[in-house]
mmCIF file of C-alpha atoms in Angstrom:
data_model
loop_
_atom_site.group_PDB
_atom_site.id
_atom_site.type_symbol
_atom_site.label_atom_id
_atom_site.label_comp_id
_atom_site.label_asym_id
_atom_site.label_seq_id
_atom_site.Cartn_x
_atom_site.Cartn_y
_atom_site.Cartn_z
ATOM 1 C CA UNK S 164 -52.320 -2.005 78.729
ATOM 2 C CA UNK S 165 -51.163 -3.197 82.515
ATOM 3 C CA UNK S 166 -52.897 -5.216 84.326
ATOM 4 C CA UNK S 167 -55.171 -2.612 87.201
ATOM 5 C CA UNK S 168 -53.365 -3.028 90.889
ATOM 6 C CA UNK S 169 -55.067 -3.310 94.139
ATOM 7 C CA UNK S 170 -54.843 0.204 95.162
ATOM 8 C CA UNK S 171 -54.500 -1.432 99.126
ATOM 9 C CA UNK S 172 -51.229 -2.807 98.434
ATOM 10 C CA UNK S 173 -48.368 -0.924 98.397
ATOM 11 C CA UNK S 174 -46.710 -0.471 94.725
ATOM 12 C CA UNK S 175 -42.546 -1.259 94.668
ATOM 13 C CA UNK S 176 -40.348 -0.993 92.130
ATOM 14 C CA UNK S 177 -40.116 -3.212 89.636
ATOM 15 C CA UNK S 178 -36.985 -5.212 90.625
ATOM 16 C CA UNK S 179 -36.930 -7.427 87.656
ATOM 17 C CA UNK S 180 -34.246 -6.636 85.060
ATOM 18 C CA UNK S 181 -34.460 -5.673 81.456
ATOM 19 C CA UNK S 182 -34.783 -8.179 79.204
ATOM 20 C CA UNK S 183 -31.903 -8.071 76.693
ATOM 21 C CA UNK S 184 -29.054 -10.410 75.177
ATOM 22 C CA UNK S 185 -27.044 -9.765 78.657
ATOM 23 C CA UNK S 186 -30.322 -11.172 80.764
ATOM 24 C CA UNK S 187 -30.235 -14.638 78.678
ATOM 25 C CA UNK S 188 -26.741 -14.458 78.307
ATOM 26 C CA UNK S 189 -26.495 -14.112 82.640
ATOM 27 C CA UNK S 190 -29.329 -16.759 82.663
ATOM 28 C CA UNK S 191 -27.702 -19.733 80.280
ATOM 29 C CA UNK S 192 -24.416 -19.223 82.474
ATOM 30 C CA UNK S 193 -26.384 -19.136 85.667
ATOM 31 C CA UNK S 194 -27.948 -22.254 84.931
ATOM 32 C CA UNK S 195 -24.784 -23.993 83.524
ATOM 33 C CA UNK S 196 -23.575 -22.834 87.051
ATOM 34 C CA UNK S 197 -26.185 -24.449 88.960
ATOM 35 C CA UNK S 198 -25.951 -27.697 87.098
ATOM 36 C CA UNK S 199 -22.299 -28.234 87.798
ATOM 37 C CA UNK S 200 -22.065 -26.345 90.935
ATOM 38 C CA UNK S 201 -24.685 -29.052 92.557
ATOM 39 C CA UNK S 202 -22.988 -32.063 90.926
ATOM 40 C CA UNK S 203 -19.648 -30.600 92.737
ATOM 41 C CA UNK S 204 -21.118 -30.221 96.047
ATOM 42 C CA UNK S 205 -22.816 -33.729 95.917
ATOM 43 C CA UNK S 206 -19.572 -35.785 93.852
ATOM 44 C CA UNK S 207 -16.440 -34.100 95.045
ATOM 45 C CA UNK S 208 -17.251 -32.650 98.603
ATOM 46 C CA UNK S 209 -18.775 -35.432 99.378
ATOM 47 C CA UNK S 210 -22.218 -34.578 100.709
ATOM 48 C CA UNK S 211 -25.162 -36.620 100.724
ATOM 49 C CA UNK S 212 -28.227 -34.832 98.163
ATOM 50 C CA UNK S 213 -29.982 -34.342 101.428
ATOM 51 C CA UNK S 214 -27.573 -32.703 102.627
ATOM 52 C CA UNK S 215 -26.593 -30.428 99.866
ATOM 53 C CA UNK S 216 -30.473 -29.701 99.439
ATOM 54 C CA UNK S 217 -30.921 -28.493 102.635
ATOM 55 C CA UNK S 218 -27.712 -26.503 102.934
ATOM 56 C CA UNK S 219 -28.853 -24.382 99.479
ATOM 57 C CA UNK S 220 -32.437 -24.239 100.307
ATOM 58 C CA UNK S 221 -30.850 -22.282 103.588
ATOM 59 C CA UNK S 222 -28.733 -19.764 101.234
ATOM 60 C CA UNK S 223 -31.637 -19.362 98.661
ATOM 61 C CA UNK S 224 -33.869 -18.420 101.607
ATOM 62 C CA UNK S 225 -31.440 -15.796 102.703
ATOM 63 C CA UNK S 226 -30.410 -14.408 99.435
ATOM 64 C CA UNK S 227 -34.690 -14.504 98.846
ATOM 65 C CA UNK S 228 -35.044 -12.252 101.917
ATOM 66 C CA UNK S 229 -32.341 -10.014 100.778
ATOM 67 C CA UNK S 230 -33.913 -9.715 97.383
ATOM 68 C CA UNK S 231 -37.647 -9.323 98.969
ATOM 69 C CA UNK S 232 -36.253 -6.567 101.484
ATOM 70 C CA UNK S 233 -34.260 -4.404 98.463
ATOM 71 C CA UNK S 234 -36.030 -1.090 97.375
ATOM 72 C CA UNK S 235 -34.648 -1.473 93.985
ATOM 73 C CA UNK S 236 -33.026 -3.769 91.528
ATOM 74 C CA UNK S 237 -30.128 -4.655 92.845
ATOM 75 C CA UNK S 238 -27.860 -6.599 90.379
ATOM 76 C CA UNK S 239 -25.887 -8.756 92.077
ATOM 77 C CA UNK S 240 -28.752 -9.508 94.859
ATOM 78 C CA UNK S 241 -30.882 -10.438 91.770
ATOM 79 C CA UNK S 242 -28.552 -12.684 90.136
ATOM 80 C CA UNK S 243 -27.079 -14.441 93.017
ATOM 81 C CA UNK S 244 -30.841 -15.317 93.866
ATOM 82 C CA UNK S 245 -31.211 -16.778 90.044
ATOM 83 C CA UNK S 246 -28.031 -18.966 90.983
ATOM 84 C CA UNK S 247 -29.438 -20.278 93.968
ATOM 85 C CA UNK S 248 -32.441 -21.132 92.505
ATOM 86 C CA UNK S 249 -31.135 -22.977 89.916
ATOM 87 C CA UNK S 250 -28.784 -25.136 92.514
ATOM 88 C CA UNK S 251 -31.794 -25.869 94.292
ATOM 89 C CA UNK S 252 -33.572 -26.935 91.084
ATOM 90 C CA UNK S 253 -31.117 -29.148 90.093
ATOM 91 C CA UNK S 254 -30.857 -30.333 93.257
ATOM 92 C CA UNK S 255 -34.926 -31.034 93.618
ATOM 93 C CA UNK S 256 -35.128 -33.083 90.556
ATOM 94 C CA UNK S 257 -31.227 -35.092 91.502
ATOM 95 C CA UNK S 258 -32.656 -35.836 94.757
ATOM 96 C CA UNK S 259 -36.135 -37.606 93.039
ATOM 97 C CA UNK S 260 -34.477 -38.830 90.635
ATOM 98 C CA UNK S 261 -31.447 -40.698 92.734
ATOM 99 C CA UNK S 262 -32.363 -40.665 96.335
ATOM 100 C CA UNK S 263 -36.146 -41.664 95.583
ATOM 101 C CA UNK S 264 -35.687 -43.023 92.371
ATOM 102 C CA UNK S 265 -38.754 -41.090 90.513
ATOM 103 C CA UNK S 266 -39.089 -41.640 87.001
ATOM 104 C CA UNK S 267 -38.034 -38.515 85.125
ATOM 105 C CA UNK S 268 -40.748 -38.646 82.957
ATOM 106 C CA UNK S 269 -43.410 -38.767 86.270
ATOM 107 C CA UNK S 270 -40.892 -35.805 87.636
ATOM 108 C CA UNK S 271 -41.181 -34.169 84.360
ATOM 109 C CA UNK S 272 -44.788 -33.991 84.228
ATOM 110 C CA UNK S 273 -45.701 -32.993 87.891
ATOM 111 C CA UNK S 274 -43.294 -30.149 87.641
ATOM 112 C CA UNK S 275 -44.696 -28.862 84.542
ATOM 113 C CA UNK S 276 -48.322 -29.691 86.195
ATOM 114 C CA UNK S 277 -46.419 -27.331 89.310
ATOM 115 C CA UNK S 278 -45.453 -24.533 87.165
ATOM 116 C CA UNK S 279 -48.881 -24.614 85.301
ATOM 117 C CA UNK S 280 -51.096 -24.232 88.441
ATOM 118 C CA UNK S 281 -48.557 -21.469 89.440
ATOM 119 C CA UNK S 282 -49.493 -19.815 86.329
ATOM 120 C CA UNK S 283 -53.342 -19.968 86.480
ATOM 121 C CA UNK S 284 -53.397 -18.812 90.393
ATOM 122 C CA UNK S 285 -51.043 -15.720 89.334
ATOM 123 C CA UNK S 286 -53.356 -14.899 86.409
ATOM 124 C CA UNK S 287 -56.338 -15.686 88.464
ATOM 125 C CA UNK S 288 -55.545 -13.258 90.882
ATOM 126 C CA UNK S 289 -53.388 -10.632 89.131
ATOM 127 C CA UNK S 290 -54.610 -11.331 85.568
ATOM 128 C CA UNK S 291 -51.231 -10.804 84.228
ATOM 129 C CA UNK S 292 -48.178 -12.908 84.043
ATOM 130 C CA UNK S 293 -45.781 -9.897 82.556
ATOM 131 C CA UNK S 294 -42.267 -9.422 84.281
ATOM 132 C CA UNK S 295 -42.886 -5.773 83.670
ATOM 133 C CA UNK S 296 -45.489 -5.589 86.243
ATOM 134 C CA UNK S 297 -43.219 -7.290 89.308
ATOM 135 C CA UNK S 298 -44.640 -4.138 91.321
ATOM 136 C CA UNK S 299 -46.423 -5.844 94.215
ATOM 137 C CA UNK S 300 -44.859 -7.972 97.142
ATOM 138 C CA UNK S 301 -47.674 -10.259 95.912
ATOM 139 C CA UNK S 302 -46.772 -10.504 92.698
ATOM 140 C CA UNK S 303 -42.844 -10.787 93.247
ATOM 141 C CA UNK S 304 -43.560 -14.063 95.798
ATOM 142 C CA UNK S 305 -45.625 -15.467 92.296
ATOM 143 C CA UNK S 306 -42.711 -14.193 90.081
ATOM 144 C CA UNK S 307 -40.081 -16.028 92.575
ATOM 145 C CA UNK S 308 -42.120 -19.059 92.840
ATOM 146 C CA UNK S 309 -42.490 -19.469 89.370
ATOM 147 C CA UNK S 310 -38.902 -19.049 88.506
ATOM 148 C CA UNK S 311 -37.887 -22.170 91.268
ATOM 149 C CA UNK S 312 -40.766 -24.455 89.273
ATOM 150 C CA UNK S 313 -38.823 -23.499 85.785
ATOM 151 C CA UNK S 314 -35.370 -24.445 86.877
ATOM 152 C CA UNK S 315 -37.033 -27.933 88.393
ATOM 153 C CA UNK S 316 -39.053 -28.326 85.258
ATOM 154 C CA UNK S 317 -36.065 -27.921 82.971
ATOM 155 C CA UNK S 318 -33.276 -29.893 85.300
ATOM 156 C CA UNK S 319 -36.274 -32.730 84.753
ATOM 157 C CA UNK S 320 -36.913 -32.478 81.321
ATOM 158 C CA UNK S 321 -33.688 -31.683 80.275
ATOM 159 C CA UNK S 322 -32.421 -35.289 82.183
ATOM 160 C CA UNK S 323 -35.296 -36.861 80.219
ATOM 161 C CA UNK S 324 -33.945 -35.528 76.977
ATOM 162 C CA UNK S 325 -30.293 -36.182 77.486
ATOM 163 C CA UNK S 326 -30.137 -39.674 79.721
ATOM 164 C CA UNK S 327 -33.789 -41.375 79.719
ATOM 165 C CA UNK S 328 -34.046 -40.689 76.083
ATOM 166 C CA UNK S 329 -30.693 -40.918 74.981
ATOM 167 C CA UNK S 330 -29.928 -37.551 72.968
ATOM 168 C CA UNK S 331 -26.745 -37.046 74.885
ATOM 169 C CA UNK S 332 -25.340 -33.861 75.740
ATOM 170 C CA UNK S 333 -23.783 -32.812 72.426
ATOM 171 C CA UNK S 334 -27.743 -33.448 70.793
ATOM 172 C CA UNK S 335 -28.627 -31.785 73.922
ATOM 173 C CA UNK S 336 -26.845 -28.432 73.490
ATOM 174 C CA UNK S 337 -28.663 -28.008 69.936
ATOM 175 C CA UNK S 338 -31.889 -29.445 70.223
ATOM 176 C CA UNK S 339 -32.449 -26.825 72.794
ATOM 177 C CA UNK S 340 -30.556 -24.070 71.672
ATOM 178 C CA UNK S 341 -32.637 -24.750 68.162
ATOM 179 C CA UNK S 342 -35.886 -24.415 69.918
ATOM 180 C CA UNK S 343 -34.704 -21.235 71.798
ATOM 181 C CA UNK S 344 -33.635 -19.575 68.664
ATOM 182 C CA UNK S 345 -37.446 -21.029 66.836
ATOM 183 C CA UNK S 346 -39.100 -18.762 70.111
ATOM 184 C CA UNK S 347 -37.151 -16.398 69.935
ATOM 185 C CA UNK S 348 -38.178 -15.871 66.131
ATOM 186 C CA UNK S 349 -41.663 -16.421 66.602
ATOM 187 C CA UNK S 350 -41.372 -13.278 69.249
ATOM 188 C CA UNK S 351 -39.893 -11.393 66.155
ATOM 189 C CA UNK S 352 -42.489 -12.281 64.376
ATOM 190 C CA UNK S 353 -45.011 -11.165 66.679
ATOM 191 C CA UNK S 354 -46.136 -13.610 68.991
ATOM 192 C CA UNK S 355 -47.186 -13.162 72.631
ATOM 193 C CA UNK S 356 -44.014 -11.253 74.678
ATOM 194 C CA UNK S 357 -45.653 -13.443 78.372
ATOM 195 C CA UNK S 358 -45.725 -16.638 76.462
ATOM 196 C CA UNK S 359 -42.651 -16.547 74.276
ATOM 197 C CA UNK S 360 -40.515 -15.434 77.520
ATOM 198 C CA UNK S 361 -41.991 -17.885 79.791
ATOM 199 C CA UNK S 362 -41.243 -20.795 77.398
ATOM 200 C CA UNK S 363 -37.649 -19.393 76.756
ATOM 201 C CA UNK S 364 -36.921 -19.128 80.401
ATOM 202 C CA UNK S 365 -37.818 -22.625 80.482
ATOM 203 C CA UNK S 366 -35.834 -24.182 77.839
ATOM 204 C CA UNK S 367 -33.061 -21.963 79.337
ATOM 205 C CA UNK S 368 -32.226 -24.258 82.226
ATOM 206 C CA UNK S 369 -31.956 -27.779 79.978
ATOM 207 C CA UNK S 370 -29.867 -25.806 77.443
ATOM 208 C CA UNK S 371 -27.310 -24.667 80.660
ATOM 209 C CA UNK S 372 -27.364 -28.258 81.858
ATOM 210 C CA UNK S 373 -26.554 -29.779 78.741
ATOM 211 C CA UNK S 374 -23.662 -26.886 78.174
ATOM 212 C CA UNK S 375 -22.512 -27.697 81.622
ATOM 213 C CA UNK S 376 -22.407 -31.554 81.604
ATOM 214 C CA UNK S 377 -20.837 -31.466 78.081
ATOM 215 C CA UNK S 378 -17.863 -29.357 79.026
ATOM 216 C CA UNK S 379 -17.669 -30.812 82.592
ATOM 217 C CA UNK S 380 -18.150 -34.515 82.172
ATOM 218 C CA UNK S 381 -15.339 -37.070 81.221
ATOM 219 C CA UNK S 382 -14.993 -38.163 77.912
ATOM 220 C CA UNK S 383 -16.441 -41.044 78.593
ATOM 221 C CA UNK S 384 -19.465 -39.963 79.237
ATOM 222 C CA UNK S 385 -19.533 -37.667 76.385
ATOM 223 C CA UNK S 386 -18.007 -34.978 77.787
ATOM 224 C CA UNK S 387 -14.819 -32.566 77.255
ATOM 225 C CA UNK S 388 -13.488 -33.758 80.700
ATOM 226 C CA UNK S 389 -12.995 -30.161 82.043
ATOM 227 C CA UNK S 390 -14.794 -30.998 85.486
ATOM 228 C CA UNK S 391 -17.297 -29.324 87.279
ATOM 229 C CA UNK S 392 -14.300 -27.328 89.391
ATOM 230 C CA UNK S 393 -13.375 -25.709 86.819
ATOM 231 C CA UNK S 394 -16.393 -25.394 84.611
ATOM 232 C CA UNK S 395 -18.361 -23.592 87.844
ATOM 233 C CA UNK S 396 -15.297 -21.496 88.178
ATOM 234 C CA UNK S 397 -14.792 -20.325 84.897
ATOM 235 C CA UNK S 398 -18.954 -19.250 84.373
ATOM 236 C CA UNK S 399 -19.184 -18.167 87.639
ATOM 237 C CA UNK S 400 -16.113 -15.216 86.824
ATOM 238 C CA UNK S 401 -17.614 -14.415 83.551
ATOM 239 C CA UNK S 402 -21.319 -13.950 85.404
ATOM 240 C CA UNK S 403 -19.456 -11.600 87.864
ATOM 241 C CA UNK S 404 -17.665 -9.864 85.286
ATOM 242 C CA UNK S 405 -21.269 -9.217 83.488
ATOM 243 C CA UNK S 406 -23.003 -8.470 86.533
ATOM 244 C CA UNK S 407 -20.423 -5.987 88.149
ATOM 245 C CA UNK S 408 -20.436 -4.761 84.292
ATOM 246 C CA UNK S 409 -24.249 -3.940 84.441
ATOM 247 C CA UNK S 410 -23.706 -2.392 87.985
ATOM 248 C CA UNK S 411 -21.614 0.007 86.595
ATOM 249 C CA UNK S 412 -23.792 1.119 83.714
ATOM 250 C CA UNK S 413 -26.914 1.565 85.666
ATOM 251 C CA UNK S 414 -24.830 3.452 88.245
ATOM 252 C CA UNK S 415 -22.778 5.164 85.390
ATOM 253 C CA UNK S 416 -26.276 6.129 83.679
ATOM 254 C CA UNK S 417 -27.903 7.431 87.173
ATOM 255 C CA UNK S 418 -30.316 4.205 86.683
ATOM 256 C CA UNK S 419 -31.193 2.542 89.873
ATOM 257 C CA UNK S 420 -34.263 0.457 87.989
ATOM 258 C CA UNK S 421 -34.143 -1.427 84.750
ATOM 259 C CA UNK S 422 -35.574 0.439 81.543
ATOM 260 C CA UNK S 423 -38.827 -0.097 80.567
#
C-alpha cells in the first residue's frame, strides 16, 4: 500500500522510469560512460579535477533543472541527468582521492554514512523509499539526491575493490556482476523490491567502472587498451540508440509516463 501524501503539496507525475532489463541495461552503460568520460576530460583534455568538477557540476545543474521543470518522463532528459550524475560521482571521489589524497576506505565509508542519512531523512519524512512514489517535488529532490550519493559511493568502493585492494578490473567485472545477479535472485525469491533495488543501483556504478577501465585502460594496466575515446563513444551511441528506442515506444504506445 503507498505511502499517504501531504494533500498540501501538489502531486506530479511520476517521472521515474520502469524498471526493466532496458533500465539496468541504460544504467551499467551510463555508468561505464561516466567512468571513462571523466578520466577523458581530466587525462586527455587536459583539465585539472577542479576544473572538470566544476564544469559538470554546471551541466548536471542544468540538465537537473530541466528534469525538475518536465511534466512528464522525459527519456532522454532523464537519462542524460543519470550521465551527469555519474561524471560528477566519479569525479567527487577522483578529486578526494588524488587532489586531497583521502583514503578510499575513509571516502568509502562517509559516502555510504552520506547515502544512509539520506535514506533515514527520506523515510523519516515520507516513510517510503519506493521509486514508484517519485510524485512530489519533495520527494524527487530526495530521489535525485540519493542517486548522486550512489554513484559517489560506488566510484569509492568500487576503487577500493579494484586498486586499494588489489582485485583488478577483470576480478572487478565479476565480483560485482556476481553480487548483482545474487540480488537480483533474492528479489525473485521474494525479498524487499526498496531494498533489493537500492543495493543493485549501488553495485551498478562499481560494476560500470570496472567494465569501463577494463576495456579502456592499456594493457598494462590490465586493460584491453581501447581508450577512454573510444570506449565513451561507443556506450554513449548504444545509450542513444536505447533511449531514442524507448522514446519511440512510449510515443508509439500513446505512453507519456512509465507503466506501473
Amino acid at each position: 500500500m503507498p505511502a499517504a501524501v501531504n494533500p498540501h503539496l501538489p502531486l506530479l507525475p511520476n517521472k521515474v522510469p520502469e524498471v526493466a532489463a532496458i533500465f539496468w541495461t541504460i544504467k551499467i552503460l551510463s555508468t561505464t560512460v561516466g567512468e571513462t568520460g571523466a578520466d577523458y576530460l581530466t587525462v586527455h583534455v587536459g583539465l585539472e579535477a577542479s576544473t572538470t568538477t566544476v564544469i559538470t557540476v554546471g551541466f548536471l545543474v542544468a540538465a537537473l533543472a530541466v528534469q525538475l521543470r518536465a511534466r512528464r518522463y522525459v527519456p532522454w532528459i532523464y537519462w542524460l541527468t543519470v550521465v551527469l550524475v555519474s561524471v560528477v560521482g566519479t569525479q567527487i571521489t577522483d578529486l578526494l582521492t588524488d587532489k586531497l589524497e583521502v583514503s578510499l576506505y575513509f571516502s568509502t565509508a562517509v559516502f555510504a554514512a552520506t547515502l544512509a542519512a539520506t535514506f533515514a531523512i527520506w523515510y523519516g519524512v515520507e516513510q517510503t523509499l519506493s521509486i514508484h512514489t517519485i510524485v512530489t517535488r519533495r520527494r524527487e529532490l530526495f530521489y535525485w539526491g540519493a542517486i548522486l550519493f550512489t554513484f559517489a559511493l560506488g566510484t569509492a568502493a568500487g576503487d577500493l575493490a579494484t586498486e586499494a585492494l588489489g582485485l583488478g578490473f577483470q576480478l572487478g567485472v565479476v565480483a560485482f556482476g556476481a553480487l548483482i545477479a545474487v540480488i537480483a535472485l533474492t528479489y525473485h525469491l521474494g525479498a524487499n523490491p526498496v531494498l533489493t533495488f537500492w543495493l543493485g543501483y549501488v553495485l551498478t556504478r562499481p560494476l560500470g567502472a570496472s567494465l569501463g577501465d577494463l576495456l579502456s585502460q592499456s594493457r598494462t594496466y590490465g586493460g584491453l587498451g581501447l581508450g577512454t575515446i573510444y570506449t565513451s563513444i561507443g556506450f554513449l551511441t548504444v545509450i542513444v540508440a536505447l533511449v531514442a528506442w524507448v522514446s519511440f515506444e512510449g510515443e508509439r504506445t500513446g505512453k507519456s509516463d512509465p507503466v506501473r
